[in-house]
């Protein structure tokens, strides 16, 4: 099955250039005019390559970082004029930053290792998973990380919902004890887990703080029975 690319750019001429170049490489092409639809396609794992325009208000550095967390193997190309700020896109995981004049060369250089669309096993390996049988975290790529009891309880709470888990829920079901220091203890728990995952897998654990409300897991996830 052919690979799929998504395009979300601001200029019709650039869009046509990308479509023609991708078609020449036998890519299926999806053109987006709405950031919500693009976000959903990435979340559902429909895209192998993404080309976005940094001039679009929604496609800022934080959004690109979110795409990378959602889909670690997505090939991300950011369009924009040369500037120091574009280096921030590379820092959060973009594969390339280029302008319209060089986009054809960048597309021609794309290499995706898989020659077929992910089978069920590949789809599993692209997800973050926690196991109820061995109490480990399995990262995309299948790196296995041992969890403490408290770390496991915390991640299980986040994995069981797509909504924000409130600090009160975390205090009650994970932290326990003295509520006076609970916020600091939650923050320390998250910081230690991020460091552990970074060291052992080289990946960024996609646990996001929702300001003062609580925490949410921003990556593709599943619970392994």
mmCIF file of C-alpha atoms in Angstrom:
data_model
loop_
_atom_site.group_PDB
_atom_site.id
_atom_site.type_symbol
_atom_site.label_atom_id
_atom_site.label_comp_id
_atom_site.label_asym_id
_atom_site.label_seq_id
_atom_site.Cartn_x
_atom_site.Cartn_y
_atom_site.Cartn_z
ATOM 1 C CA UNK A 1 0.000 0.000 0.000
ATOM 2 C CA UNK A 2 1.301 3.452 -0.868
ATOM 3 C CA UNK A 3 2.348 6.001 1.728
ATOM 4 C CA UNK A 4 0.176 9.030 2.480
ATOM 5 C CA UNK A 5 1.191 12.667 2.766
ATOM 6 C CA UNK A 6 -0.705 15.623 4.200
ATOM 7 C CA UNK A 7 -0.321 19.211 2.989
ATOM 8 C CA UNK A 8 -1.397 22.289 4.925
ATOM 9 C CA UNK A 9 0.066 25.387 3.281
ATOM 10 C CA UNK A 10 -0.986 28.955 2.610
ATOM 11 C CA UNK A 11 -0.284 29.325 -1.109
ATOM 12 C CA UNK A 12 -1.984 27.465 -3.952
ATOM 13 C CA UNK A 13 1.132 27.450 -6.148
ATOM 14 C CA UNK A 14 3.206 25.837 -3.392
ATOM 15 C CA UNK A 15 0.404 23.379 -2.712
ATOM 16 C CA UNK A 16 0.315 22.313 -6.378
ATOM 17 C CA UNK A 17 4.095 21.949 -6.455
ATOM 18 C CA UNK A 18 4.009 19.680 -3.397
ATOM 19 C CA UNK A 19 1.156 17.590 -4.808
ATOM 20 C CA UNK A 20 2.906 17.028 -8.133
ATOM 21 C CA UNK A 21 6.222 16.131 -6.501
ATOM 22 C CA UNK A 22 4.597 13.741 -4.026
ATOM 23 C CA UNK A 23 2.533 12.088 -6.744
ATOM 24 C CA UNK A 24 5.720 11.491 -8.707
ATOM 25 C CA UNK A 25 7.016 9.544 -5.698
ATOM 26 C CA UNK A 26 3.789 7.479 -5.623
ATOM 27 C CA UNK A 27 2.406 9.108 -2.462
ATOM 28 C CA UNK A 28 -1.277 9.457 -1.800
ATOM 29 C CA UNK A 29 -1.955 13.123 -1.004
ATOM 30 C CA UNK A 30 -4.426 14.745 1.391
ATOM 31 C CA UNK A 31 -4.814 18.532 1.260
ATOM 32 C CA UNK A 32 -6.087 20.266 4.398
ATOM 33 C CA UNK A 33 -7.655 23.670 4.887
ATOM 34 C CA UNK A 34 -8.696 23.108 8.494
ATOM 35 C CA UNK A 35 -6.227 22.463 11.350
ATOM 36 C CA UNK A 36 -8.792 20.347 13.205
ATOM 37 C CA UNK A 37 -9.077 17.869 10.325
ATOM 38 C CA UNK A 38 -5.296 17.696 10.028
ATOM 39 C CA UNK A 39 -4.945 17.059 13.760
ATOM 40 C CA UNK A 40 -7.497 14.243 13.559
ATOM 41 C CA UNK A 41 -5.672 12.592 10.635
ATOM 42 C CA UNK A 42 -2.400 12.609 12.558
ATOM 43 C CA UNK A 43 -4.116 11.309 15.681
ATOM 44 C CA UNK A 44 -5.656 8.469 13.667
ATOM 45 C CA UNK A 45 -2.273 7.575 12.148
ATOM 46 C CA UNK A 46 -3.332 8.236 8.547
ATOM 47 C CA UNK A 47 -0.209 10.152 7.473
ATOM 48 C CA UNK A 48 3.406 9.189 6.835
ATOM 49 C CA UNK A 49 4.574 12.635 5.664
ATOM 50 C CA UNK A 50 3.366 16.088 6.651
ATOM 51 C CA UNK A 51 4.128 19.434 4.975
ATOM 52 C CA UNK A 52 2.962 22.512 6.885
ATOM 53 C CA UNK A 53 3.421 26.241 6.451
ATOM 54 C CA UNK A 54 4.935 28.049 9.440
ATOM 55 C CA UNK A 55 3.058 31.200 8.406
ATOM 56 C CA UNK A 56 -0.264 29.600 9.338
ATOM 57 C CA UNK A 57 -1.209 30.696 12.888
ATOM 58 C CA UNK A 58 -2.065 27.176 14.044
ATOM 59 C CA UNK A 59 1.223 25.622 12.874
ATOM 60 C CA UNK A 60 3.515 27.050 15.507
ATOM 61 C CA UNK A 61 6.383 25.313 17.304
ATOM 62 C CA UNK A 62 4.135 23.950 20.047
ATOM 63 C CA UNK A 63 1.812 22.351 17.494
ATOM 64 C CA UNK A 64 4.700 20.700 15.673
ATOM 65 C CA UNK A 65 5.949 19.345 18.995
ATOM 66 C CA UNK A 66 2.478 17.930 19.600
ATOM 67 C CA UNK A 67 2.465 16.258 16.169
ATOM 68 C CA UNK A 68 5.817 14.647 16.953
ATOM 69 C CA UNK A 69 4.551 13.296 20.274
ATOM 70 C CA UNK A 70 1.406 11.947 18.626
ATOM 71 C CA UNK A 71 3.258 10.305 15.742
ATOM 72 C CA UNK A 72 6.972 9.655 16.422
ATOM 73 C CA UNK A 73 7.611 8.289 12.907
ATOM 74 C CA UNK A 74 5.820 11.034 10.964
ATOM 75 C CA UNK A 75 8.168 12.801 8.495
ATOM 76 C CA UNK A 76 7.522 16.509 9.132
ATOM 77 C CA UNK A 77 8.552 19.256 6.695
ATOM 78 C CA UNK A 78 8.041 22.886 7.743
ATOM 79 C CA UNK A 79 7.885 25.604 5.102
ATOM 80 C CA UNK A 80 9.162 29.091 5.851
ATOM 81 C CA UNK A 81 11.667 31.745 4.929
ATOM 82 C CA UNK A 82 15.110 31.457 6.481
ATOM 83 C CA UNK A 83 15.154 32.876 9.981
ATOM 84 C CA UNK A 84 16.588 32.063 13.377
ATOM 85 C CA UNK A 85 13.136 31.180 14.718
ATOM 86 C CA UNK A 86 12.771 28.310 12.237
ATOM 87 C CA UNK A 87 15.513 26.433 14.084
ATOM 88 C CA UNK A 88 12.975 25.998 16.894
ATOM 89 C CA UNK A 89 10.959 23.741 14.576
ATOM 90 C CA UNK A 90 13.959 21.460 14.172
ATOM 91 C CA UNK A 91 14.518 21.472 17.920
ATOM 92 C CA UNK A 92 11.045 20.030 18.574
ATOM 93 C CA UNK A 93 11.372 17.245 16.026
ATOM 94 C CA UNK A 94 10.772 18.485 12.473
ATOM 95 C CA UNK A 95 12.718 16.471 9.914
ATOM 96 C CA UNK A 96 13.325 19.451 7.621
ATOM 97 C CA UNK A 97 12.767 23.192 7.394
ATOM 98 C CA UNK A 98 12.840 24.623 3.896
ATOM 99 C CA UNK A 99 11.395 27.251 1.546
ATOM 100 C CA UNK A 100 9.235 26.910 -1.560
ATOM 101 C CA UNK A 101 12.263 27.018 -3.879
ATOM 102 C CA UNK A 102 13.795 23.908 -2.293
ATOM 103 C CA UNK A 103 10.715 21.906 -1.358
ATOM 104 C CA UNK A 104 11.036 19.608 -4.393
ATOM 105 C CA UNK A 105 14.552 18.584 -3.356
ATOM 106 C CA UNK A 106 13.424 17.888 0.209
ATOM 107 C CA UNK A 107 10.485 15.770 -0.958
ATOM 108 C CA UNK A 108 12.720 13.858 -3.386
ATOM 109 C CA UNK A 109 15.048 13.043 -0.479
ATOM 110 C CA UNK A 110 12.295 11.596 1.734
ATOM 111 C CA UNK A 111 13.013 8.020 2.708
ATOM 112 C CA UNK A 112 10.497 5.993 4.695
ATOM 113 C CA UNK A 113 11.836 2.652 5.854
ATOM 114 C CA UNK A 114 8.556 0.772 5.817
ATOM 115 C CA UNK A 115 7.505 -0.322 2.351
ATOM 116 C CA UNK A 116 3.944 -1.112 3.360
ATOM 117 C CA UNK A 117 1.359 0.485 5.566
ATOM 118 C CA UNK A 118 1.718 -0.572 9.195
ATOM 119 C CA UNK A 119 0.183 -3.889 10.074
ATOM 120 C CA UNK A 120 -1.421 -4.423 13.454
ATOM 121 C CA UNK A 121 1.907 -5.154 15.130
ATOM 122 C CA UNK A 122 3.469 -1.971 13.731
ATOM 123 C CA UNK A 123 0.504 0.089 14.889
ATOM 124 C CA UNK A 124 0.958 -1.276 18.403
ATOM 125 C CA UNK A 125 4.666 -0.420 18.341
ATOM 126 C CA UNK A 126 3.848 3.183 17.428
ATOM 127 C CA UNK A 127 1.865 3.581 20.646
ATOM 128 C CA UNK A 128 2.787 4.164 24.257
ATOM 129 C CA UNK A 129 1.538 1.152 26.238
ATOM 130 C CA UNK A 130 1.343 0.142 29.860
ATOM 131 C CA UNK A 131 1.078 -3.516 30.762
ATOM 132 C CA UNK A 132 -1.261 -4.781 33.460
ATOM 133 C CA UNK A 133 0.661 -8.055 33.567
ATOM 134 C CA UNK A 134 4.199 -6.825 34.205
ATOM 135 C CA UNK A 135 3.618 -3.163 35.235
ATOM 136 C CA UNK A 136 6.024 -1.780 32.644
ATOM 137 C CA UNK A 137 5.759 1.103 30.197
ATOM 138 C CA UNK A 138 6.384 0.169 26.557
ATOM 139 C CA UNK A 139 7.505 3.133 24.440
ATOM 140 C CA UNK A 140 7.020 3.533 20.661
ATOM 141 C CA UNK A 141 9.663 1.255 19.186
ATOM 142 C CA UNK A 142 9.043 -1.202 22.053
ATOM 143 C CA UNK A 143 11.577 0.017 24.614
ATOM 144 C CA UNK A 144 10.486 -1.472 27.953
ATOM 145 C CA UNK A 145 10.709 0.685 31.084
ATOM 146 C CA UNK A 146 10.158 -0.548 34.624
ATOM 147 C CA UNK A 147 7.698 1.557 36.637
ATOM 148 C CA UNK A 148 7.346 2.089 40.340
ATOM 149 C CA UNK A 149 3.919 1.402 41.837
ATOM 150 C CA UNK A 150 3.169 5.119 42.021
ATOM 151 C CA UNK A 151 4.352 5.741 38.441
ATOM 152 C CA UNK A 152 2.185 2.895 37.184
ATOM 153 C CA UNK A 153 -0.906 4.154 39.013
ATOM 154 C CA UNK A 154 -0.337 7.659 37.654
ATOM 155 C CA UNK A 155 0.045 6.533 34.032
ATOM 156 C CA UNK A 156 -2.903 4.146 34.285
ATOM 157 C CA UNK A 157 -5.117 7.083 35.324
ATOM 158 C CA UNK A 158 -3.961 9.069 32.303
ATOM 159 C CA UNK A 159 -4.224 6.137 29.898
ATOM 160 C CA UNK A 160 -7.831 5.411 30.865
ATOM 161 C CA UNK A 161 -9.120 8.719 29.515
ATOM 162 C CA UNK A 162 -8.483 11.310 26.801
ATOM 163 C CA UNK A 163 -9.532 14.062 29.186
ATOM 164 C CA UNK A 164 -7.499 15.946 31.758
ATOM 165 C CA UNK A 165 -7.034 14.001 34.993
ATOM 166 C CA UNK A 166 -7.454 16.483 37.813
ATOM 167 C CA UNK A 167 -4.912 16.964 40.551
ATOM 168 C CA UNK A 168 -7.512 15.942 43.102
ATOM 169 C CA UNK A 169 -7.916 12.565 41.352
ATOM 170 C CA UNK A 170 -4.163 12.092 41.273
ATOM 171 C CA UNK A 171 -3.859 13.066 44.943
ATOM 172 C CA UNK A 172 -6.576 10.621 45.933
ATOM 173 C CA UNK A 173 -5.569 7.619 43.795
ATOM 174 C CA UNK A 174 -1.803 8.000 43.460
ATOM 175 C CA UNK A 175 -0.223 10.288 46.041
ATOM 176 C CA UNK A 176 -2.318 9.832 49.187
ATOM 177 C CA UNK A 177 -1.143 11.052 52.569
ATOM 178 C CA UNK A 178 -0.474 14.727 53.213
ATOM 179 C CA UNK A 179 -2.396 16.862 50.723
ATOM 180 C CA UNK A 180 -0.454 19.979 51.772
ATOM 181 C CA UNK A 181 2.566 18.925 49.702
ATOM 182 C CA UNK A 182 0.686 16.894 47.075
ATOM 183 C CA UNK A 183 1.108 19.376 44.194
ATOM 184 C CA UNK A 184 4.876 19.393 44.627
ATOM 185 C CA UNK A 185 4.978 15.609 44.909
ATOM 186 C CA UNK A 186 2.973 15.211 41.683
ATOM 187 C CA UNK A 187 5.289 17.619 39.846
ATOM 188 C CA UNK A 188 8.330 15.708 41.129
ATOM 189 C CA UNK A 189 6.795 12.380 40.048
ATOM 190 C CA UNK A 190 6.237 13.691 36.514
ATOM 191 C CA UNK A 191 9.728 15.214 36.306
ATOM 192 C CA UNK A 192 11.370 11.941 37.383
ATOM 193 C CA UNK A 193 9.333 9.913 34.890
ATOM 194 C CA UNK A 194 10.212 12.265 32.029
ATOM 195 C CA UNK A 195 13.897 11.979 32.910
ATOM 196 C CA UNK A 196 13.718 8.170 33.178
ATOM 197 C CA UNK A 197 11.966 7.810 29.807
ATOM 198 C CA UNK A 198 14.369 10.240 28.131
ATOM 199 C CA UNK A 199 17.426 8.364 29.412
ATOM 200 C CA UNK A 200 16.157 4.849 28.665
ATOM 201 C CA UNK A 201 14.388 5.425 25.336
ATOM 202 C CA UNK A 202 15.556 8.781 24.000
ATOM 203 C CA UNK A 203 11.897 9.832 23.689
ATOM 204 C CA UNK A 204 9.921 12.618 25.331
ATOM 205 C CA UNK A 205 7.167 11.304 27.601
ATOM 206 C CA UNK A 206 4.027 13.117 26.348
ATOM 207 C CA UNK A 207 2.552 13.921 29.757
ATOM 208 C CA UNK A 208 1.295 17.488 29.559
ATOM 209 C CA UNK A 209 0.324 19.804 32.384
ATOM 210 C CA UNK A 210 -3.027 21.499 31.869
ATOM 211 C CA UNK A 211 -2.099 24.666 33.735
ATOM 212 C CA UNK A 212 -3.471 24.355 37.299
ATOM 213 C CA UNK A 213 -6.109 21.728 36.511
ATOM 214 C CA UNK A 214 -4.179 18.498 36.164
ATOM 215 C CA UNK A 215 -2.415 16.331 33.588
ATOM 216 C CA UNK A 216 -3.215 14.679 30.261
ATOM 217 C CA UNK A 217 -1.378 12.098 28.156
ATOM 218 C CA UNK A 218 -0.957 13.689 24.719
ATOM 219 C CA UNK A 219 0.382 10.665 22.802
ATOM 220 C CA UNK A 220 -1.229 7.650 21.158
ATOM 221 C CA UNK A 221 -1.717 5.124 23.965
ATOM 222 C CA UNK A 222 -3.191 1.783 24.946
ATOM 223 C CA UNK A 223 -3.398 -0.496 27.974
ATOM 224 C CA UNK A 224 -1.955 -3.982 27.457
ATOM 225 C CA UNK A 225 -4.010 -6.608 29.306
#
